[in-house]
Coordinates of C-alpha atoms in Angstrom, one line a residue:
X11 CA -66.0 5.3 14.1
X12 CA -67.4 8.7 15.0
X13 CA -71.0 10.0 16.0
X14 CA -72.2 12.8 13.6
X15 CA -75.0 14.9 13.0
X16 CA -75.9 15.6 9.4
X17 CA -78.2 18.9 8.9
X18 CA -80.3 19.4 5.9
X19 CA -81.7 22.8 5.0
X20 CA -84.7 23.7 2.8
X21 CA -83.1 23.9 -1.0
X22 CA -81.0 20.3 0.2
X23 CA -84.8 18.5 0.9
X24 CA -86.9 20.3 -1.4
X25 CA -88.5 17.2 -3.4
X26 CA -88.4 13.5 -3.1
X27 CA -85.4 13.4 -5.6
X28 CA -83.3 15.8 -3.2
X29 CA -84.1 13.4 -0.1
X30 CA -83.3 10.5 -2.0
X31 CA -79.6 12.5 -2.6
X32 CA -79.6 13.2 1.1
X33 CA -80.7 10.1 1.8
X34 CA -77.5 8.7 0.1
X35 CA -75.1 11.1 1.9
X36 CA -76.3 9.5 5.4
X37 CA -75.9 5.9 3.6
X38 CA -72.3 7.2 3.2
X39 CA -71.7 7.4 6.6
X40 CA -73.2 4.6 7.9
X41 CA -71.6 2.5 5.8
X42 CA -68.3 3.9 7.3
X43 CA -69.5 2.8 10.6
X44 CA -70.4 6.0 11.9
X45 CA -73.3 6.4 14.4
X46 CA -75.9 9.1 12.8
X47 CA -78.5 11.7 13.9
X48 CA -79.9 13.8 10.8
X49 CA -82.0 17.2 11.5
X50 CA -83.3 18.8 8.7
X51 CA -85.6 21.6 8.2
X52 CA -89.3 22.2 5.7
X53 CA -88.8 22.0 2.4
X54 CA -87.9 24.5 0.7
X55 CA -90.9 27.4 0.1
X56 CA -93.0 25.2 2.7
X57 CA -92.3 27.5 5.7
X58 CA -93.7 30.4 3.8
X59 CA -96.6 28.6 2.5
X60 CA -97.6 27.7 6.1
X61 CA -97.0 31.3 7.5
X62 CA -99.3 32.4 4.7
X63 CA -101.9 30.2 5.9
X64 CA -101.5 31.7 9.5
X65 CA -102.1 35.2 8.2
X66 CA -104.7 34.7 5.5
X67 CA -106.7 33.0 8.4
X68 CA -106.6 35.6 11.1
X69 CA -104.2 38.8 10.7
X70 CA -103.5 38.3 14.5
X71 CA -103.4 34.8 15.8
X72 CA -102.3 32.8 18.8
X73 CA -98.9 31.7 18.9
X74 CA -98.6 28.7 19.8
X75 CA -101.5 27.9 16.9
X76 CA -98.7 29.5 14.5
X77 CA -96.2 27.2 16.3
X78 CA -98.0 23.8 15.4
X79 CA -99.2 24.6 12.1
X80 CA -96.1 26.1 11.0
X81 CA -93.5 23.2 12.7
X82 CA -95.6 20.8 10.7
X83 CA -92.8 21.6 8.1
X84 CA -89.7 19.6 9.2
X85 CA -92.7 16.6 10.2
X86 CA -93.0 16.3 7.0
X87 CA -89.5 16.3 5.7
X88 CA -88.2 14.3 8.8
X89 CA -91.1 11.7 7.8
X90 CA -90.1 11.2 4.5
X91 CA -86.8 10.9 4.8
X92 CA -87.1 7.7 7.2
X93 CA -89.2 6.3 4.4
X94 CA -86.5 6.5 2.1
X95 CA -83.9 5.5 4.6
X96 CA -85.5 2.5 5.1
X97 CA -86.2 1.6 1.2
X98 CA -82.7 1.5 1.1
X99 CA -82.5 -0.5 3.7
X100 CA -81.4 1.2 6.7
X101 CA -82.5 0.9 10.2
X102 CA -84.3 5.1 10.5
X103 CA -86.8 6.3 12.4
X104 CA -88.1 10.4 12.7
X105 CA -88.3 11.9 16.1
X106 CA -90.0 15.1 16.5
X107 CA -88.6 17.8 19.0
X108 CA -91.2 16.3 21.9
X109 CA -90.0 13.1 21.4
X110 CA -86.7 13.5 22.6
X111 CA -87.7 16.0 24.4
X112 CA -85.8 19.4 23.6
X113 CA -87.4 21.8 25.4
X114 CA -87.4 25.2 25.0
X115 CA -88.8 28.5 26.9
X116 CA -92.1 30.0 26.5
X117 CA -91.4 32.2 23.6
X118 CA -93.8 30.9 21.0
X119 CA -92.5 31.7 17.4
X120 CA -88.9 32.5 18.3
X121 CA -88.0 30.1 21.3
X122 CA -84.8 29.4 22.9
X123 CA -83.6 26.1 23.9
X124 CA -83.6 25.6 27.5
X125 CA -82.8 21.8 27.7
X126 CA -82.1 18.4 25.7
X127 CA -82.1 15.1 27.4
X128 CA -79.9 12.8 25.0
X129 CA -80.0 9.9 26.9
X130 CA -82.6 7.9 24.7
X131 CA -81.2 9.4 21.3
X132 CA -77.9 8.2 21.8
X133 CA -79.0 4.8 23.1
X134 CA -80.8 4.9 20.0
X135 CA -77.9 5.9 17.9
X136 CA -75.6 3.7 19.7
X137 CA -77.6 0.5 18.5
X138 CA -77.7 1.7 15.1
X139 CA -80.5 3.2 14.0
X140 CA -80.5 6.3 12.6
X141 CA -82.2 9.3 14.3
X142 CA -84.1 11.7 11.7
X143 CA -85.1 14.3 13.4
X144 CA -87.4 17.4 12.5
X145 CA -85.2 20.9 13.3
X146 CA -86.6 24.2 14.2
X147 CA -89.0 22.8 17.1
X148 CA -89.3 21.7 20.3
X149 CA -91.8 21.7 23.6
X150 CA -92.2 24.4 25.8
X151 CA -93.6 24.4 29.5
X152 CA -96.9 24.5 28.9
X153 CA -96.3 21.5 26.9
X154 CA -97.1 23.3 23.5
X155 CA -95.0 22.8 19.9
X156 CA -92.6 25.6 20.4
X157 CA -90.5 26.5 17.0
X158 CA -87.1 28.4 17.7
X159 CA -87.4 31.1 14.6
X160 CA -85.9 31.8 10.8
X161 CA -82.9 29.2 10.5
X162 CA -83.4 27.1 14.1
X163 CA -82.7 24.2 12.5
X164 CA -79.2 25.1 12.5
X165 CA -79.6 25.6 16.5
X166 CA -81.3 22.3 16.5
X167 CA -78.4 20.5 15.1
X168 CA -75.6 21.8 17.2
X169 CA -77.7 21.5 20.5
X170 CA -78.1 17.9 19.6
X171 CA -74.6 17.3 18.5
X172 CA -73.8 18.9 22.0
X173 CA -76.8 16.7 23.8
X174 CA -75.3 13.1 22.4
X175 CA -71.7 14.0 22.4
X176 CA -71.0 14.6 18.6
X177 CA -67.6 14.0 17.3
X178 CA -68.7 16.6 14.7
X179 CA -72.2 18.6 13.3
X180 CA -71.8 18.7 9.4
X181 CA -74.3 21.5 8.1
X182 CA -75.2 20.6 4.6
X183 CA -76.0 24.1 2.5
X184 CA -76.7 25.1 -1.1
X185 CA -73.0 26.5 -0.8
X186 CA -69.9 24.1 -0.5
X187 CA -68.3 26.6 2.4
X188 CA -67.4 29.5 4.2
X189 CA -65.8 32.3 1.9
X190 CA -63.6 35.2 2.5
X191 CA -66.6 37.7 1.0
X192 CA -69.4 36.9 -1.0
X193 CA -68.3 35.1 -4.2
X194 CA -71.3 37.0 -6.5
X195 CA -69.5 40.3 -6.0
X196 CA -65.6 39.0 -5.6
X197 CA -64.8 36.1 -8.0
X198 CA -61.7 35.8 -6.6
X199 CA -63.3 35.2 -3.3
X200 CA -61.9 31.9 -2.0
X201 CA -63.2 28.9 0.4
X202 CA -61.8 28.9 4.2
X203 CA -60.3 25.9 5.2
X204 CA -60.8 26.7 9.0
X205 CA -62.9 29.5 11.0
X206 CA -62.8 30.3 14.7
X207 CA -66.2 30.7 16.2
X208 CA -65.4 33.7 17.0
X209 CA -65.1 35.3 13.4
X210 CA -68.0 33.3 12.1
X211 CA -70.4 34.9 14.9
X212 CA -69.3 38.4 13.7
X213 CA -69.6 37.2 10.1
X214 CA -73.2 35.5 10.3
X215 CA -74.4 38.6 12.5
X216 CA -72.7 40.6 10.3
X217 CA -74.4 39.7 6.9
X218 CA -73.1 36.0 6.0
X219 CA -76.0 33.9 5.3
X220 CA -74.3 30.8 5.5
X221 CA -75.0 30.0 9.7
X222 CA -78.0 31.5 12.0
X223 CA -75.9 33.4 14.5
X224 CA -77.9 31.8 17.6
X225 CA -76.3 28.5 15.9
X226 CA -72.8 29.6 16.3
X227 CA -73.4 31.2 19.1
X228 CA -74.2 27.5 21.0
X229 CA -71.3 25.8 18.7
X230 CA -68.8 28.3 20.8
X231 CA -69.9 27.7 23.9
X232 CA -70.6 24.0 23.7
X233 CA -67.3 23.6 21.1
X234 CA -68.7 21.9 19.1
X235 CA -66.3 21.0 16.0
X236 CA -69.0 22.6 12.6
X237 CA -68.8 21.8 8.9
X238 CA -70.2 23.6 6.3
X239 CA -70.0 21.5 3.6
X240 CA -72.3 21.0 0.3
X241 CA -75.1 19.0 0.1
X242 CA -74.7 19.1 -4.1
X243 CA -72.0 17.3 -4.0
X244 CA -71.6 13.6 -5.0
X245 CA -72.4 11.9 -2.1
X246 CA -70.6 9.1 -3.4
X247 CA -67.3 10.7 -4.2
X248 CA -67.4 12.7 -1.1
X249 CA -63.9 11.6 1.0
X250 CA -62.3 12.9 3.8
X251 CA -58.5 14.2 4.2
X252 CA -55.6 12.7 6.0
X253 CA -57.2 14.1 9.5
X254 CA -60.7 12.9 8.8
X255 CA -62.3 16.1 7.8
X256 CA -64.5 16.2 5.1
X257 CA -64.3 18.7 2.2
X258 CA -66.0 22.2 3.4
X259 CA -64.9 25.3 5.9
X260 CA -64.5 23.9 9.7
X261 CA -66.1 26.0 12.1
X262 CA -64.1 25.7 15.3
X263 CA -61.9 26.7 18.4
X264 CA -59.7 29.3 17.5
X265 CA -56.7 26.8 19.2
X266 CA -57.1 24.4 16.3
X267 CA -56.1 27.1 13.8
X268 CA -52.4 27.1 13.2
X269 CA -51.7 29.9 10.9
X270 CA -53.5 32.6 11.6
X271 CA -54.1 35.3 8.7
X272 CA -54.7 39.2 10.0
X273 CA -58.2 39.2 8.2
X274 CA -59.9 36.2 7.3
X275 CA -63.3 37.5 5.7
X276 CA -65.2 40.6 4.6
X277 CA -68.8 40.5 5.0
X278 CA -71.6 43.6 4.6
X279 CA -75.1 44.2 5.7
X280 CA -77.9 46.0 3.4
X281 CA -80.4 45.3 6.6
X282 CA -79.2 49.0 7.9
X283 CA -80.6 52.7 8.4
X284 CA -79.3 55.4 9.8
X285 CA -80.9 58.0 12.1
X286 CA -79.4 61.0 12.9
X287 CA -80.8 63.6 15.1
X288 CA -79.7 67.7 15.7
X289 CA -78.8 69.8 18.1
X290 CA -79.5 67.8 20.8
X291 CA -78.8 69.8 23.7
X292 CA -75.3 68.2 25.7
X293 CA -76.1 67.8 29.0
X294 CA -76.6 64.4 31.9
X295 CA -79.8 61.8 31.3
X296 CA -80.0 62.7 27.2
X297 CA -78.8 59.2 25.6
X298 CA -80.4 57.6 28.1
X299 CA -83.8 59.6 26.8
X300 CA -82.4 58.4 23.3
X301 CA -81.7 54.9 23.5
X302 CA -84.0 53.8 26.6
X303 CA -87.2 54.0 24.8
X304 CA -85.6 52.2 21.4
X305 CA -84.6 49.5 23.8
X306 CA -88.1 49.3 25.7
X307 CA -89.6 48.8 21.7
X308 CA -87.2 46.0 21.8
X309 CA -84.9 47.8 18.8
X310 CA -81.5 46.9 18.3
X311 CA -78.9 49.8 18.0
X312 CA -75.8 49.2 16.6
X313 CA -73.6 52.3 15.7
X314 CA -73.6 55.3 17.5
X315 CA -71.4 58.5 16.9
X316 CA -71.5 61.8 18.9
X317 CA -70.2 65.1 17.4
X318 CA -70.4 68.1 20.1
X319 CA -70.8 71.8 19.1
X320 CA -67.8 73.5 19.5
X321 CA -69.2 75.6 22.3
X322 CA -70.4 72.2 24.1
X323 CA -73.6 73.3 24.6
X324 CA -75.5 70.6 21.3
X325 CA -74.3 67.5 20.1
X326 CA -75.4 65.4 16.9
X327 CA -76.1 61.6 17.7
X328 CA -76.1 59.6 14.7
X329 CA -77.1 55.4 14.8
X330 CA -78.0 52.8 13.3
X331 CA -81.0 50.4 13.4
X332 CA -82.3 47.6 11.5
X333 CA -84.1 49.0 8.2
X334 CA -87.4 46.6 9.3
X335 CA -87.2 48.6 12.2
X336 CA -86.6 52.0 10.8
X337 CA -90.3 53.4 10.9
X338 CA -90.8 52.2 14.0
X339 CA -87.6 53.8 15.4
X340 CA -88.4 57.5 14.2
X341 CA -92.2 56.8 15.8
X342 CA -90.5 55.7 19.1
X343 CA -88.1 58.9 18.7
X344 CA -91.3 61.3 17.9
X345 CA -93.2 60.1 21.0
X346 CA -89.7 61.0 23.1
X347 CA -88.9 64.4 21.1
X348 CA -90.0 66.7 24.3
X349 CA -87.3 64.9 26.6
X350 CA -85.0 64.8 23.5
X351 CA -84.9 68.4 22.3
X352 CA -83.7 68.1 18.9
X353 CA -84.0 70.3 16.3
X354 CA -84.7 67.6 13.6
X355 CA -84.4 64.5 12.9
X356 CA -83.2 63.1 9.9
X357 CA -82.8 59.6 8.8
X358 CA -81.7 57.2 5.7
X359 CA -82.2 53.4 4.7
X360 CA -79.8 54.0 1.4
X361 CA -77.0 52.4 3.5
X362 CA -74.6 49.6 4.2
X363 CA -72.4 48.3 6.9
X364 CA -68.9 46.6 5.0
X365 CA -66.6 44.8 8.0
X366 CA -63.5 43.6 8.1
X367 CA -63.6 40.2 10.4
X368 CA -60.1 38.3 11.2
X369 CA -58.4 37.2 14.7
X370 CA -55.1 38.0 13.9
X371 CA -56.1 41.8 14.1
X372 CA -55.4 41.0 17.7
X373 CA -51.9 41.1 17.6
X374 CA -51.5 43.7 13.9
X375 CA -51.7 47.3 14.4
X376 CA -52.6 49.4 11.6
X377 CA -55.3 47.0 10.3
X378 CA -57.8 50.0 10.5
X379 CA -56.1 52.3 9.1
X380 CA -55.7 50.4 6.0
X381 CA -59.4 50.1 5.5
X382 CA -59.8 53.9 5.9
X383 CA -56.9 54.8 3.4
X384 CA -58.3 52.0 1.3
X385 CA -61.6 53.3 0.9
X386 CA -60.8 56.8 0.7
X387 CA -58.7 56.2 -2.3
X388 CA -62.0 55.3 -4.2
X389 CA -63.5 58.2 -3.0
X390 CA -65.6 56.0 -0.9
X391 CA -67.6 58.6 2.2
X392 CA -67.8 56.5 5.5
X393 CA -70.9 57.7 7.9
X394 CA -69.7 56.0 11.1
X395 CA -67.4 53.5 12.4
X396 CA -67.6 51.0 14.9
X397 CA -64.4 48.4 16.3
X398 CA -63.9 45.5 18.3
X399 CA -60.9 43.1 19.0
X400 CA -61.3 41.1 15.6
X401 CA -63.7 43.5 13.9
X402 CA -63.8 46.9 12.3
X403 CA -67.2 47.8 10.6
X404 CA -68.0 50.7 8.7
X405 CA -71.1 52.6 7.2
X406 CA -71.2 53.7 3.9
X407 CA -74.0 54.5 0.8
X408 CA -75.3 51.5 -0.6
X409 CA -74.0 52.6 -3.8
X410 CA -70.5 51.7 -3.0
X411 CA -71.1 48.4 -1.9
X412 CA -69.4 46.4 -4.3
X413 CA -66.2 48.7 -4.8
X414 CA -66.1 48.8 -0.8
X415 CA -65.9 44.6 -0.8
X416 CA -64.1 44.5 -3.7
X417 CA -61.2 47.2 -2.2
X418 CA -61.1 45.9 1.3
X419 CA -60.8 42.0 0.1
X420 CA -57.8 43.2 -2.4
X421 CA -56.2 45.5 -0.1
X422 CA -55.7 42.7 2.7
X423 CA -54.7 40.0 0.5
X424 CA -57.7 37.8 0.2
X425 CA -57.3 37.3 -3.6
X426 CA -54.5 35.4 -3.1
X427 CA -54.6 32.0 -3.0

């Protein structure tokens, strides 16, 4: 007997049918004598709906007023699923984040969590009822609804697992995995039987849709064991192997992987734009008139190269931000231009950030210079370069994309199966 956490997303609860599937994927486990909590999130297109409410009734409104009308959502779904639950004859109930409580901070549309007291759940759990409990919210100080941003049901579900002592947090998806790149682009892209945490934080901040990164980011710290695993499957046909796991890509401690490949994924980013500014005179105090006002705006920089002038006396900074924050970057940079000094500034959103993610980079030298001779052999141009321990990401034009994913996940091997 283990304790689980099953996590529904959107597309997995989107009508009454897909709950009643859902529904039967809990029935599953409790018939194998597992003690359950289910999180799941709105259904699908209901988020949106409710955010459109929000704006068409005042263009600028309170946020903790967008917090309860929009965490009304997983209610909802949480609701209704306890409803079925107990049609088919199982002992459910919904919590709501109060209720437990989880609290968070004061953050109001993009909260972190600050707290969980499991004590009640797992007595709950422990007697066998099953807990269904609505994701993405919980209760800040000022004992308002507080919702924890895009995809915090996924952080809901692995705090909880971590709260009540989870044997495991299965994240049910509209995908049956983690792959090595994204299967629309490389058809020979194959499922992962195991990921560290550490290479699925670079992958989900990196471009993979499949986990929120702040979700990860807890399942490292807390270790707590993660599926990704389909909700579209059978739920009656669903089994497990000879060590228990279900069929899916294990998130988890980098210890429990035995063989280790060099790279295990590829993953790429179109949410990038460069800016690159001139001349900029090279001298003490001129990043920091750069980059200190980009981080007072709260804009993430990612990339940076310097190229001096061979006489010293300019340099060229080059960086990248978010595109959504592109316009608001070169307004930031125009208000600075007299500290600054550049001659120009020049800047592009037709661009892409391909990385090559894998632990065993660690201990290979060479791995880089494989992706360079790689993507030069295609003729592929690449605008900057950035590296870490298991991580080598580079910037190219969009329009190479796909030949860029395709190249790198052939030239390491990843076709193979």
């Amino acid at each position: 007997m283990a304790r689980l956490v099953m996590k529904f997303g959107g597309t997995s609860v989107a009508n009454i049918e897909r709950i009643r599937n859902v529904a039967r994927h809990v029935k599953r486990e409790v018939d194998a004598g597992h003690q359950v909590a289910v999180v799941v999130s709105a259904m699908a297109g209901v988020t949106n709906q409710l955010v459109a409410y929000c704006k068409e009734a005042a263009a600028l409104h309170d946020a903790r007023e967008y917090d309860a009308v929009v965490a009304s959502g997983e209610q909802v779904t949480s609701g209704l699923l306890a409803i079925v639950l107990q049609d088919m004859g199982i002992n459910a109930r919904s919590w709501q984040g109060w209720q437990i409580p989880l609290v968070t901070d004061r953050q109001h549309g993009a909260a972190r969590i600050m707290s969980i007291d499991g004590g009640f759940l797992t007595e709950r759990i422990a007697g066998g009822q099953v807990a269904v409990i609505a994701g993405f919210q919980g209760i800040a100080p000022n004992n308002r609804i507080a919702t924890l941003g895009r995809g915090g049901s996924d952080t809901s579900a692995v705090a909880i697992a971590a709260a009540i002592g989870a044997d495991r947090c299965d994240i049910y998806t509209d995908v049956d995995g983690v792959y090595t790149t994204d299967p629309r682009i490389v058809p020979k892209a194959r499922r992962l039987d195991r990921v560290a945490f550490e290479e699925m934080l670079e992958m989900a901040s990196l471009g993979a849709k499949v986990l929120q990164v702040r979700s990860v980011e807890l399942a490292m710290v807390k270790k707590v064991r993660t599926f990704v695993r389909s909700s579209f499957d059978d739920p009656e046909k669903v089994g497990v192997d000879a060590y228990g796991n279900p069929p899916g890509t294990l998130i988890c401690d980098e210890d429990e992987i035995v063989e280790t490949q060099v790279v295990t994924g590829i993953a790429y980013s179109k949410d990038e734009a460069q800016i690159s500014l001139r001349n900029v005179a090279d001298k003490p105090g001129v990043a920091a008139a750069v980059f200190g006002p980009l981080a007072e705006a709260g804009i993430n920089v990612d990339m940076i190269v310097q190229n001096t002038s061979p006489d010293g006396s300019t340099t060229d900074i080059t960086f990248t931000v978010p595109a959504a924050d592109h316009d608001r970057a070169r307004a930031v940079l125009d208000s600075a231009m007299a500290k600054i000094g550049a001659s120009n500034v020049q800047s592009s959103s037709d661009v892409v950030k391909v990385s090559v993610i894998g632990i065993g980079m660690r201990s290979h030298a060479g791995v880089a210079a494989q992706a360079f001779q790689a993507l030069a052999s295609k003729g592929i141009n690449i605008r900057a370069i950035t590296t870490s321990e298991i991580k080598i990401s580079v910037l190219i034009d969009a329009a190479y994309t796909e030949l860029a994913v395709r190249t790198l996940h052939s030239v390491y091997g990843l076709d193979k199966h």
